[in-house]
Tab-separated table of C-alpha atoms and ligand atoms in Angstrom:
chain	number	residue	atom	x	y	z
A	20	MET	CA	0.000	0.000	0.000
A	21	PRO	CA	1.550	3.337	-0.978
A	22	SER	CA	2.331	5.740	1.843
A	23	GLU	CA	2.302	8.728	-0.527
A	24	SER	CA	-0.485	10.357	-2.527
A	25	THR	CA	-1.203	8.420	-5.709
A	26	LEU	CA	-3.229	8.175	-8.850
A	27	PRO	CA	-3.596	5.185	-11.172
A	28	ARG	CA	-1.549	5.249	-14.352
A	29	TYR	CA	-4.646	5.514	-16.523
A	30	MET	CA	-5.445	8.922	-15.015
A	31	THR	CA	-2.027	10.215	-16.112
A	32	ARG	CA	-3.084	9.379	-19.688
A	33	PHE	CA	-6.655	10.609	-19.468
A	34	ARG	CA	-7.522	13.619	-21.627
A	35	CYS	CA	-11.049	14.924	-22.109
A	36	ILE	CA	-11.960	14.538	-25.786
A	37	ALA	CA	-14.696	17.203	-25.550
A	38	GLU	CA	-16.757	17.475	-28.761
A	39	ARG	CA	-15.458	14.067	-29.975
A	40	CYS	CA	-16.946	12.363	-26.915
A	41	GLU	CA	-19.847	9.969	-27.496
A	42	ASP	CA	-21.470	11.273	-24.308
A	43	THR	CA	-21.411	14.480	-22.294
A	44	CYS	CA	-20.256	14.648	-18.688
A	45	CYS	CA	-23.562	15.853	-17.337
A	46	SER	CA	-26.119	13.813	-19.286
A	47	GLY	CA	-28.347	11.974	-16.866
A	48	LEU	CA	-26.687	13.478	-13.786
A	49	LYS	CA	-28.286	15.589	-11.087
A	50	VAL	CA	-26.136	18.712	-10.882
A	51	PRO	CA	-26.250	20.479	-7.504
A	52	VAL	CA	-25.039	24.068	-7.106
A	53	SER	CA	-23.786	25.340	-3.746
A	54	GLY	CA	-25.223	28.562	-2.288
A	55	SER	CA	-21.975	30.518	-2.742
A	56	HIS	CA	-21.581	29.273	-6.285
A	57	TRP	CA	-25.148	30.109	-7.210
A	58	GLN	CA	-24.617	33.688	-5.993
A	59	ARG	CA	-21.373	33.984	-7.941
A	60	MET	CA	-22.996	32.662	-11.111
A	61	GLN	CA	-25.818	35.193	-10.839
A	62	ALA	CA	-23.378	38.039	-10.158
A	63	VAL	CA	-21.128	37.188	-13.126
A	64	VAL	CA	-23.943	36.991	-15.690
A	65	SER	CA	-25.908	39.944	-14.280
A	66	SER	CA	-24.458	42.397	-16.846
A	67	ASP	CA	-26.070	40.386	-19.674
A	68	PRO	CA	-29.886	40.317	-19.248
A	69	GLU	CA	-30.326	37.562	-21.842
A	70	GLU	CA	-27.801	35.229	-20.222
A	71	SER	CA	-29.112	36.113	-16.801
A	72	GLU	CA	-32.634	35.110	-17.799
A	73	ARG	CA	-31.413	31.907	-19.429
A	74	LEU	CA	-29.550	30.914	-16.281
A	75	ARG	CA	-32.612	31.694	-14.164
A	76	GLN	CA	-34.669	29.345	-16.346
A	77	CYS	CA	-32.086	26.550	-16.211
A	78	VAL	CA	-31.422	26.538	-12.470
A	79	SER	CA	-34.037	25.672	-9.851
A	80	PRO	CA	-33.391	27.103	-6.381
A	81	ASN	CA	-33.526	24.620	-3.498
A	82	PRO	CA	-33.569	26.965	-0.472
A	83	GLY	CA	-34.233	24.257	2.146
A	84	GLY	CA	-31.337	22.059	0.921
A	85	ALA	CA	-27.837	21.528	2.290
A	86	PRO	CA	-25.307	24.364	1.674
A	87	THR	CA	-23.836	22.323	-1.206
A	88	GLU	CA	-27.288	21.853	-2.777
A	89	GLN	CA	-28.870	25.306	-2.718
A	90	ALA	CA	-29.932	24.906	-6.357
A	91	PHE	CA	-30.046	22.269	-9.106
A	92	ILE	CA	-29.487	22.590	-12.835
A	93	GLN	CA	-32.752	21.459	-14.383
A	94	MET	CA	-31.892	18.857	-17.038
A	95	ARG	CA	-33.841	18.781	-20.284
A	96	PRO	CA	-36.329	15.925	-20.826
A	97	ASP	CA	-33.683	14.107	-22.935
A	98	GLY	CA	-31.348	14.137	-19.891
A	99	HIS	CA	-28.925	16.727	-21.331
A	100	CYS	CA	-27.891	19.967	-19.680
A	101	PRO	CA	-29.752	23.047	-20.974
A	102	LEU	CA	-26.478	25.009	-20.836
A	103	LEU	CA	-24.828	22.934	-23.597
A	104	ASP	CA	-24.290	24.813	-26.844
A	105	ALA	CA	-24.832	23.560	-30.397
A	106	GLU	CA	-21.476	21.716	-30.304
A	107	ARG	CA	-22.485	19.980	-27.059
A	108	LEU	CA	-19.937	22.018	-25.106
A	109	CYS	CA	-20.728	23.872	-21.899
A	110	SER	CA	-21.685	27.467	-22.739
A	111	LEU	CA	-21.018	28.597	-19.175
A	112	GLN	CA	-17.467	27.236	-19.260
A	113	ARG	CA	-16.841	28.608	-22.746
A	114	ARG	CA	-17.810	32.144	-21.758
A	115	HIS	CA	-16.604	32.343	-18.188
A	116	GLY	CA	-14.046	29.538	-17.677
A	117	ASP	CA	-13.887	26.683	-15.161
A	118	ALA	CA	-14.141	28.911	-12.103
A	119	LEU	CA	-17.848	29.482	-12.628
A	120	LEU	CA	-18.742	25.799	-12.989
A	121	PRO	CA	-20.488	23.979	-10.141
A	122	ASP	CA	-18.139	21.616	-8.264
A	123	ILE	CA	-19.398	18.424	-9.881
A	124	CYS	CA	-18.936	19.875	-13.402
A	125	ALA	CA	-15.469	21.246	-12.599
A	126	THR	CA	-14.191	17.993	-11.078
A	127	PHE	CA	-15.905	15.339	-13.269
A	128	PRO	CA	-14.655	12.690	-14.084
A	129	ARG	CA	-12.073	12.800	-11.278
A	130	VAL	CA	-12.731	11.244	-7.901
A	131	VAL	CA	-10.518	12.559	-5.109
A	132	THR	CA	-10.372	10.831	-1.737
A	133	ARG	CA	-8.289	11.980	1.210
A	134	TRP	CA	-7.282	9.197	3.618
A	135	GLY	CA	-6.066	11.225	6.572
A	136	GLU	CA	-3.440	13.424	4.917
A	137	ARG	CA	-2.871	11.139	1.921
A	138	VAL	CA	-4.705	11.827	-1.337
A	139	GLU	CA	-5.870	9.249	-3.861
A	140	VAL	CA	-7.150	10.313	-7.260
A	141	SER	CA	-9.113	8.033	-9.528
A	142	GLY	CA	-11.782	8.486	-12.174
A	143	THR	CA	-15.347	7.447	-12.732
A	144	LEU	CA	-16.092	4.970	-15.511
A	145	ALA	CA	-19.188	7.095	-16.212
A	146	CYS	CA	-16.864	9.036	-18.552
A	147	PRO	CA	-16.223	7.032	-21.751
A	148	GLU	CA	-12.637	8.223	-22.036
A	149	VAL	CA	-11.875	7.198	-18.450
A	150	ALA	CA	-13.540	3.832	-19.152
A	151	ARG	CA	-11.355	3.344	-22.241
A	152	SER	CA	-8.159	4.336	-20.413
A	153	CYS	CA	-8.971	2.151	-17.433
A	154	LEU	CA	-10.273	-1.009	-19.095
A	155	LEU	CA	-8.050	-1.495	-22.114
A	156	GLU	CA	-4.463	-1.130	-20.906
A	157	GLU	CA	-2.656	-3.807	-18.929
A	158	ASP	CA	-0.847	-1.348	-16.636
A	159	ALA	CA	-3.840	1.001	-16.203
A	160	LEU	CA	-4.261	0.491	-12.459
A	161	GLU	CA	-0.616	0.727	-11.416
A	162	PRO	CA	-0.473	3.416	-8.692
A	163	VAL	CA	1.949	6.255	-9.473
A	164	PRO	CA	2.909	9.230	-7.264
A	165	LEU	CA	0.555	12.193	-7.479
A	166	PRO	CA	2.483	15.369	-8.417
A	167	ALA	CA	2.291	18.139	-5.801
A	168	SER	CA	0.286	20.462	-8.036
A	169	SER	CA	-1.798	17.956	-9.961
A	170	PRO	CA	-4.290	19.259	-12.539
A	171	HIS	CA	-6.588	16.508	-11.252
A	172	VAL	CA	-7.058	18.121	-7.840
A	173	THR	CA	-8.616	21.403	-8.861
A	174	ARG	CA	-10.972	21.830	-5.911
A	175	PRO	CA	-9.301	20.074	-2.981
A	176	GLU	CA	-11.987	21.345	-0.628
A	177	THR	CA	-14.532	19.085	-2.353
A	178	ALA	CA	-12.445	15.903	-1.855
A	179	ARG	CA	-14.013	13.085	0.054
A	180	HIS	CA	-12.280	12.877	3.459
A	181	ILE	CA	-11.910	9.627	5.385
A	182	PRO	CA	-10.409	10.390	8.795
A	183	VAL	CA	-7.906	7.723	9.811
A	184	ASP	CA	-8.550	7.630	13.517
A	185	THR	CA	-6.986	5.144	15.979
A	186	GLU	CA	-10.324	5.039	17.829
A	187	ASP	CA	-12.134	3.781	14.731
A	188	ALA	CA	-10.602	0.371	14.001
A	189	TYR	CA	-12.634	-0.085	10.803
A	190	THR	CA	-11.034	2.887	9.032
A	191	PHE	CA	-7.724	2.678	10.911
A	192	HIS	CA	-6.986	-0.777	9.464
A	193	ALA	CA	-8.728	-0.162	6.141
A	194	GLU	CA	-5.558	0.422	4.139
A	195	THR	CA	-3.990	-2.805	5.425
A	196	VAL	CA	-7.144	-4.758	4.632
A	197	ARG	CA	-7.478	-3.230	1.179
A	198	ALA	CA	-3.819	-4.020	0.430
A	199	ALA	CA	-4.536	-7.676	1.246
A	200	MET	CA	-7.615	-7.570	-1.004
A	201	LEU	CA	-5.555	-6.126	-3.850
A	202	ARG	CA	-2.921	-8.837	-3.435
A	203	LEU	CA	-5.653	-11.468	-3.659
A	204	LEU	CA	-7.156	-9.810	-6.702
A	205	HIS	CA	-3.738	-9.887	-8.369
A	206	ARG	CA	-3.560	-13.693	-8.133
A	207	ARG	CA	-4.456	-13.889	-11.797
A	208	GLU	CA	-3.574	-17.554	-12.045
A	209	TYR	CA	-7.137	-18.036	-10.701
A	210	PRO	CA	-10.264	-16.921	-12.591
A	211	LEU	CA	-11.881	-13.704	-11.361
A	212	ALA	CA	-14.885	-15.688	-10.084
A	213	SER	CA	-12.581	-17.697	-7.765
A	214	ARG	CA	-10.811	-14.520	-6.652
A	215	LEU	CA	-14.190	-13.006	-5.755
A	216	ALA	CA	-14.976	-16.168	-3.774
A	217	MET	CA	-11.580	-15.769	-2.014
A	218	LEU	CA	-12.399	-12.151	-1.177
A	219	GLY	CA	-15.734	-13.369	0.197
A	220	GLN	CA	-13.977	-15.979	2.361
A	221	LEU	CA	-11.439	-13.418	3.572
A	222	ALA	CA	-14.271	-11.021	4.496
A	223	TYR	CA	-16.095	-13.870	6.230
A	224	GLY	CA	-12.957	-14.626	8.272
A	225	LEU	CA	-12.995	-11.025	9.586
A	226	ASP	CA	-16.741	-10.776	9.869
A	227	ASP	CA	-17.289	-11.329	13.587
A	228	PHE	CA	-14.810	-8.715	14.850
A	229	TYR	CA	-13.948	-6.271	12.044
A	230	PHE	CA	-16.879	-4.141	10.875
A	231	ARG	CA	-18.151	-0.574	11.157
A	232	GLY	CA	-18.586	0.361	14.825
A	233	THR	CA	-16.637	-2.678	16.126
A	234	GLU	CA	-15.692	-2.618	19.804
A	235	ALA	CA	-13.314	-5.575	19.451
A	236	PHE	CA	-10.218	-3.345	19.231
A	237	ARG	CA	-10.933	-1.255	22.336
A	238	GLY	CA	-8.555	-0.942	25.278
A	239	GLU	CA	-6.614	-4.034	26.269
A	240	ALA	CA	-8.305	-6.165	23.608
A	241	ARG	CA	-6.654	-4.114	20.865
A	242	SER	CA	-3.404	-6.050	20.420
A	243	GLY	CA	-5.255	-9.388	20.425
A	244	ALA	CA	-7.741	-8.148	17.799
A	245	GLU	CA	-4.914	-6.760	15.643
A	246	ALA	CA	-3.035	-10.071	15.843
A	247	ARG	CA	-6.221	-11.873	14.796
A	248	LEU	CA	-6.748	-9.487	11.884
A	249	ASN	CA	-3.189	-10.076	10.644
A	250	LYS	CA	-3.569	-13.830	11.043
A	251	VAL	CA	-6.682	-13.883	8.835
A	252	LEU	CA	-5.007	-11.684	6.205
A	253	GLN	CA	-1.882	-13.861	6.196
A	254	ARG	CA	-3.996	-16.997	5.837
A	255	PHE	CA	-5.163	-15.702	2.470
A	256	GLU	CA	-1.556	-15.414	1.283
A	257	ARG	CA	-1.116	-19.180	1.543
A	258	PRO	CA	-1.230	-21.107	-1.753
A	259	ASP	CA	-2.833	-24.183	-0.107
A	260	ILE	CA	-5.710	-22.057	1.253
A	261	LEU	CA	-6.258	-20.321	-2.096
A	262	ASP	CA	-6.144	-23.630	-3.949
A	263	ALA	CA	-8.714	-25.085	-1.567
A	264	VAL	CA	-11.117	-22.138	-2.003
A	265	HIS	CA	-10.686	-22.318	-5.764
A	266	ARG	CA	-11.286	-26.074	-5.824
A	267	ASP	CA	-14.411	-25.889	-3.639
A	268	PHE	CA	-15.769	-22.916	-5.507
A	269	THR	CA	-15.304	-24.355	-8.994
A	270	GLY	CA	-17.140	-27.487	-7.798
A	271	LEU	CA	-20.262	-25.372	-7.156
A	272	THR	CA	-22.963	-25.418	-9.813
A	273	LEU	CA	-25.892	-23.108	-9.261
A	274	PRO	CA	-28.760	-22.290	-11.616
A	275	GLY	CA	-28.352	-18.796	-13.060
A	276	GLY	CA	-31.981	-18.171	-14.105
A	277	PRO	CA	-32.908	-16.250	-10.911
A	278	CYS	CA	-29.839	-13.990	-11.302
A	279	VAL	CA	-30.814	-13.316	-14.927
A	280	GLY	CA	-34.333	-12.359	-13.717
A	281	LEU	CA	-32.889	-9.960	-11.162
A	282	PHE	CA	-30.536	-8.298	-13.654
A	283	ARG	CA	-33.339	-8.012	-16.203
A	284	SER	CA	-35.478	-6.156	-13.623
A	285	VAL	CA	-32.600	-3.780	-12.827
A	286	LEU	CA	-31.998	-2.926	-16.492
A	287	LYS	CA	-35.689	-2.486	-17.274
A	288	ALA	CA	-36.294	-0.303	-14.218
A	289	ARG	CA	-33.404	1.978	-15.122
A	290	MET	CA	-34.557	2.225	-18.717
A	291	ALA	CA	-38.084	3.104	-17.515
A	292	ALA	CA	-36.544	5.917	-15.447
A	293	GLY	CA	-35.705	7.657	-18.757
A	294	ARG	CA	-31.909	7.550	-18.819
A	295	GLY	CA	-31.391	8.800	-22.354
A	296	GLU	CA	-31.189	7.170	-25.756
A	297	ARG	CA	-27.729	5.586	-25.526
A	298	PHE	CA	-28.631	3.676	-22.371
A	299	SER	CA	-32.127	2.729	-23.589
A	300	SER	CA	-30.766	1.484	-26.868
A	301	LEU	CA	-28.169	-0.681	-25.077
A	302	VAL	CA	-30.806	-2.181	-22.758
A	303	ARG	CA	-33.243	-2.837	-25.615
A	304	GLY	CA	-30.441	-4.534	-27.565
A	305	VAL	CA	-29.423	-6.713	-24.589
A	306	LEU	CA	-33.004	-7.764	-23.778
A	307	ASP	CA	-33.677	-8.535	-27.410
A	308	SER	CA	-30.470	-10.470	-28.002
A	309	LEU	CA	-31.050	-12.652	-24.920
A	310	ARG	CA	-34.834	-12.862	-25.636
A	311	LEU	CA	-35.555	-11.316	-22.278
A	312	GLU	CA	-38.123	-8.674	-23.157
A	313	ASN	CA	-40.902	-10.696	-21.525
A	314	GLY	CA	-41.184	-14.232	-20.302
A	315	GLY	CA	-41.242	-16.447	-17.235
A	316	ALA	CA	-38.874	-18.815	-15.455
A	317	SER	CA	-38.231	-21.081	-18.452
A	318	ASP	CA	-37.238	-18.037	-20.562
A	319	LEU	CA	-34.871	-16.936	-17.809
A	320	ASP	CA	-33.242	-20.364	-17.830
A	321	ALA	CA	-33.011	-20.259	-21.624
A	322	ALA	CA	-31.419	-16.792	-21.435
A	323	TRP	CA	-28.996	-18.065	-18.838
A	324	HIS	CA	-27.916	-20.894	-21.163
A	325	THR	CA	-27.485	-18.415	-24.022
A	326	TYR	CA	-25.468	-16.181	-21.726
A	327	ALA	CA	-23.293	-19.112	-20.568
A	328	GLU	CA	-22.636	-20.195	-24.183
A	329	ARG	CA	-21.683	-16.667	-25.234
A	330	TRP	CA	-19.457	-16.318	-22.248
A	331	SER	CA	-17.530	-19.493	-22.957
A	332	HIS	CA	-17.190	-18.406	-26.590
A	333	LEU	CA	-15.819	-15.032	-25.462
A	334	GLU	CA	-13.371	-16.693	-23.099
A	335	ALA	CA	-12.196	-19.148	-25.751
A	336	ARG	CA	-11.628	-16.488	-28.409
A	337	TYR	CA	-10.926	-13.262	-26.514
A	338	GLY	CA	-10.104	-14.544	-23.012
A	339	GLU	CA	-7.150	-12.290	-22.270
A	340	ARG	CA	-9.017	-9.186	-23.400
A	341	VAL	CA	-12.211	-9.936	-21.508
A	342	HIS	CA	-10.325	-10.874	-18.356
A	343	ARG	CA	-8.519	-7.550	-18.519
A	344	TYR	CA	-11.777	-5.541	-18.645
A	345	PHE	CA	-13.146	-7.304	-15.595
A	346	HIS	CA	-9.904	-7.425	-13.639
A	347	ASN	CA	-9.217	-3.724	-14.234
A	348	SER	CA	-12.753	-2.632	-13.444
A	349	THR	CA	-12.836	-4.657	-10.208
A	350	GLU	CA	-9.470	-3.292	-9.085
A	351	HIS	CA	-10.635	0.171	-10.068
A	352	GLN	CA	-13.659	-0.307	-7.816
A	353	LEU	CA	-11.419	-1.168	-4.827
A	354	TRP	CA	-9.546	2.119	-5.283
A	355	ARG	CA	-12.468	4.308	-6.219
A	356	ALA	CA	-15.133	3.099	-3.760
A	357	PRO	CA	-13.651	2.579	-0.266
A	358	PHE	CA	-15.081	-0.489	1.474
A	359	THR	CA	-15.524	1.598	4.622
A	360	ASP	CA	-18.661	2.983	2.937
A	361	SER	CA	-20.234	-0.435	3.584
A	362	PRO	CA	-21.190	-1.572	7.067
A	363	SER	CA	-19.023	-4.678	6.699
A	364	LEU	CA	-16.382	-6.046	4.365
A	365	LEU	CA	-18.689	-8.916	3.433
A	366	ALA	CA	-21.437	-6.481	2.382
A	367	TYR	CA	-18.867	-4.680	0.209
A	368	VAL	CA	-17.674	-7.899	-1.455
A	369	PHE	CA	-21.307	-8.789	-2.105
A	370	ARG	CA	-21.723	-5.474	-3.959
A	371	LEU	CA	-18.578	-6.206	-5.978
A	372	THR	CA	-19.896	-9.605	-7.093
A	373	LEU	CA	-23.366	-8.253	-7.871
A	374	ARG	CA	-21.785	-5.571	-10.042
A	375	VAL	CA	-19.570	-8.074	-11.890
A	376	GLY	CA	-22.621	-10.299	-12.557
A	377	LEU	CA	-24.667	-7.439	-14.002
A	378	LEU	CA	-21.751	-6.326	-16.183
A	379	ARG	CA	-21.156	-9.866	-17.434
A	380	LEU	CA	-24.791	-10.327	-18.429
A	381	THR	CA	-24.944	-6.947	-20.156
A	382	LEU	CA	-21.719	-7.488	-22.068
A	383	ALA	CA	-22.724	-10.997	-23.175
A	384	GLY	CA	-26.084	-9.589	-24.290
A	385	HIS	CA	-24.575	-6.621	-26.143
A	386	PRO	CA	-25.674	-6.940	-29.792
A	387	ARG	CA	-22.128	-6.318	-31.030
A	388	VAL	CA	-20.882	-9.191	-28.850
A	389	ALA	CA	-23.704	-11.426	-30.103
A	390	GLU	CA	-22.464	-10.790	-33.672
A	391	LEU	CA	-18.938	-11.935	-32.782
A	392	ARG	CA	-20.225	-15.523	-32.541
A	393	HIS	CA	-20.375	-15.597	-36.334
A	394	LYS	CA	-16.718	-14.620	-36.797
A	395	PRO	CA	-14.651	-17.744	-37.382
A	396	SER	CA	-11.567	-16.423	-35.569
A	397	PRO	CA	-10.525	-13.247	-33.774
A	398	THR	CA	-9.160	-10.399	-35.895
A	399	SER	CA	-7.990	-6.940	-34.914
A	400	GLU	CA	-11.312	-5.640	-36.233
A	401	SER	CA	-13.378	-8.036	-34.105
A	402	GLN	CA	-11.298	-7.178	-31.047
A	403	GLU	CA	-11.967	-3.520	-31.706
A	404	HIS	CA	-15.712	-4.286	-31.836
A	405	LEU	CA	-15.426	-6.073	-28.529
A	406	ASP	CA	-13.496	-3.187	-26.939
A	407	ARG	CA	-16.160	-0.732	-28.075
A	408	ALA	CA	-18.937	-2.916	-26.701
A	409	ALA	CA	-17.095	-3.271	-23.381
A	410	VAL	CA	-16.423	0.460	-23.006
A	411	GLU	CA	-20.068	1.232	-23.789
A	412	THR	CA	-21.314	-1.405	-21.334
A	413	PHE	CA	-19.091	-0.411	-18.405
A	414	GLN	CA	-19.581	3.297	-19.027
A	415	LEU	CA	-23.348	3.260	-19.354
A	416	LEU	CA	-23.870	1.010	-16.342
A	417	ALA	CA	-21.514	3.189	-14.260
A	418	LYS	CA	-23.447	6.256	-15.260
A	419	HIS	CA	-27.032	5.060	-15.218
A	420	VAL	CA	-27.181	2.114	-12.831
A	421	GLU	CA	-24.400	1.790	-10.276
A	422	GLN	CA	-24.947	5.052	-8.390
A	423	SER	CA	-28.731	5.212	-8.773
A	424	PRO	CA	-30.680	5.233	-5.502
A	425	ASP	CA	-32.989	2.376	-6.602
A	426	TYR	CA	-30.056	0.106	-7.525
A	427	LEU	CA	-28.260	0.956	-4.276
A	428	SER	CA	-31.353	0.192	-2.223
A	429	LEU	CA	-31.910	-3.051	-4.150
A	430	ALA	CA	-28.323	-4.098	-3.327
A	431	GLU	CA	-28.867	-3.111	0.304
A	432	GLY	CA	-32.122	-5.096	0.463
A	433	LEU	CA	-30.470	-8.169	-1.099
A	434	VAL	CA	-27.511	-8.153	1.268
A	435	GLY	CA	-29.702	-7.621	4.376
A	436	PRO	CA	-27.607	-7.174	7.529
A	437	GLY	CA	-24.541	-7.908	5.348
A	438	ARG	CA	-22.925	-10.285	7.811
A	439	GLY	CA	-22.557	-14.003	8.426
A	440	ALA	CA	-22.782	-17.210	6.434
A	441	GLU	CA	-25.955	-16.161	4.621
A	442	THR	CA	-24.182	-13.164	3.081
A	443	LEU	CA	-21.187	-15.305	2.145
A	444	GLY	CA	-23.643	-17.672	0.409
A	445	LYS	CA	-25.022	-14.749	-1.610
A	446	VAL	CA	-21.478	-13.709	-2.581
A	447	LEU	CA	-20.847	-17.213	-3.917
A	448	VAL	CA	-24.145	-17.271	-5.845
A	449	PHE	CA	-23.295	-14.091	-7.761
A	450	ALA	CA	-19.625	-15.034	-8.121
A	451	THR	CA	-20.626	-18.259	-9.924
A	452	PHE	CA	-22.744	-16.301	-12.420
B	502	SF4	S1	-17.576	12.530	-20.442
B	502	SF4	FE1	-15.311	12.549	-20.238
B	502	SF4	S2	-14.444	12.675	-22.325
B	502	SF4	FE2	-16.654	13.124	-22.414
B	502	SF4	S3	-16.763	15.379	-22.337
B	502	SF4	FE3	-16.946	14.650	-20.214
B	502	SF4	S4	-14.848	14.531	-19.345
B	502	SF4	FE4	-14.685	14.772	-21.590
């Protein structure tokens, strides 16, 4: 685990491609404006009555909200920002520069987290260019030192801050635990599904004494609890333990129809929420290609078989490529979304496996991936098709599903208390998918 501020290598390569981008940063987002920013925006445009009126029409005040949400930019019915110009660039930024942009617009697609005094920068896959940089290169996730005056930390005051406090054992040991998780994830001699099962078993080993609000590390019990924590982490360094988890896990066969039904509901619900044409078209294509538009349990089983066939075809022909997308995106998630946001490590690993399952189904159902079955052997052109399908899948799900309140509450409902053998069982169910 680095002791200095870092960013992943892909963020050193990231450049916004502006008008060449297939999306826009703000489409489908809710853009809050802080009270001080809203006042500054009004003051700056006040000399131009036309612009002033336009801004008034585009921004809805929210006087009872938090200081950071004193107003919201009112998106158009198609999900796009009303302040975009004819070239789909931000008219506010073009006329007045970055300083006048609300925080989320000025910082997107960067994600800045401060662990105590140490800063970590990453990106959100909701930006297609970040998704490309993160998913396609082998060394994308390698942490590199963050320069002192990084262009990625433009508004340090908006960074997410996680205090590293000796009194809070969950966050105090979080970096050590995450380092162990990353080491496990890097054991690429095992399939990702087995590595997710290993992460689940590691989390289960810590489950009864290491969680948010634990009292197990208080006072004189501290050194004993820390020794126990290290013992569990070291156990998952041992090849015999990893081999055993892999062997037991690969022996599991579970029907995937119920998972397909769940993922279908998620995709349909998000499409019904009106998430814009790119997302709707992807979901329609996936449902159609897996014959999931309607249908009962037998159709779900049939779709699961289709999915499984496509997946083994993908692995046989494009294994290295596909494994890279999923490895990179899972590692990216460990850096970008701290597990301390979840009440327990097991609940967090459950979310990781649920996410991987949904992404796998969507990618296998992507119409461009369905077409690849008819190609006799991989070519650079077919790999390019696959890359484009993967970037679109990961980007659109990051933007329109993964942070949505209904998906988050579904995940919370599924995981329940997020502890114990029942949660580990759910991790294994989604990891086998
Ligand atoms: S989504 Fe990313 S690449 Fe596209 S305009 Fe925004 S920052 Fe640039």
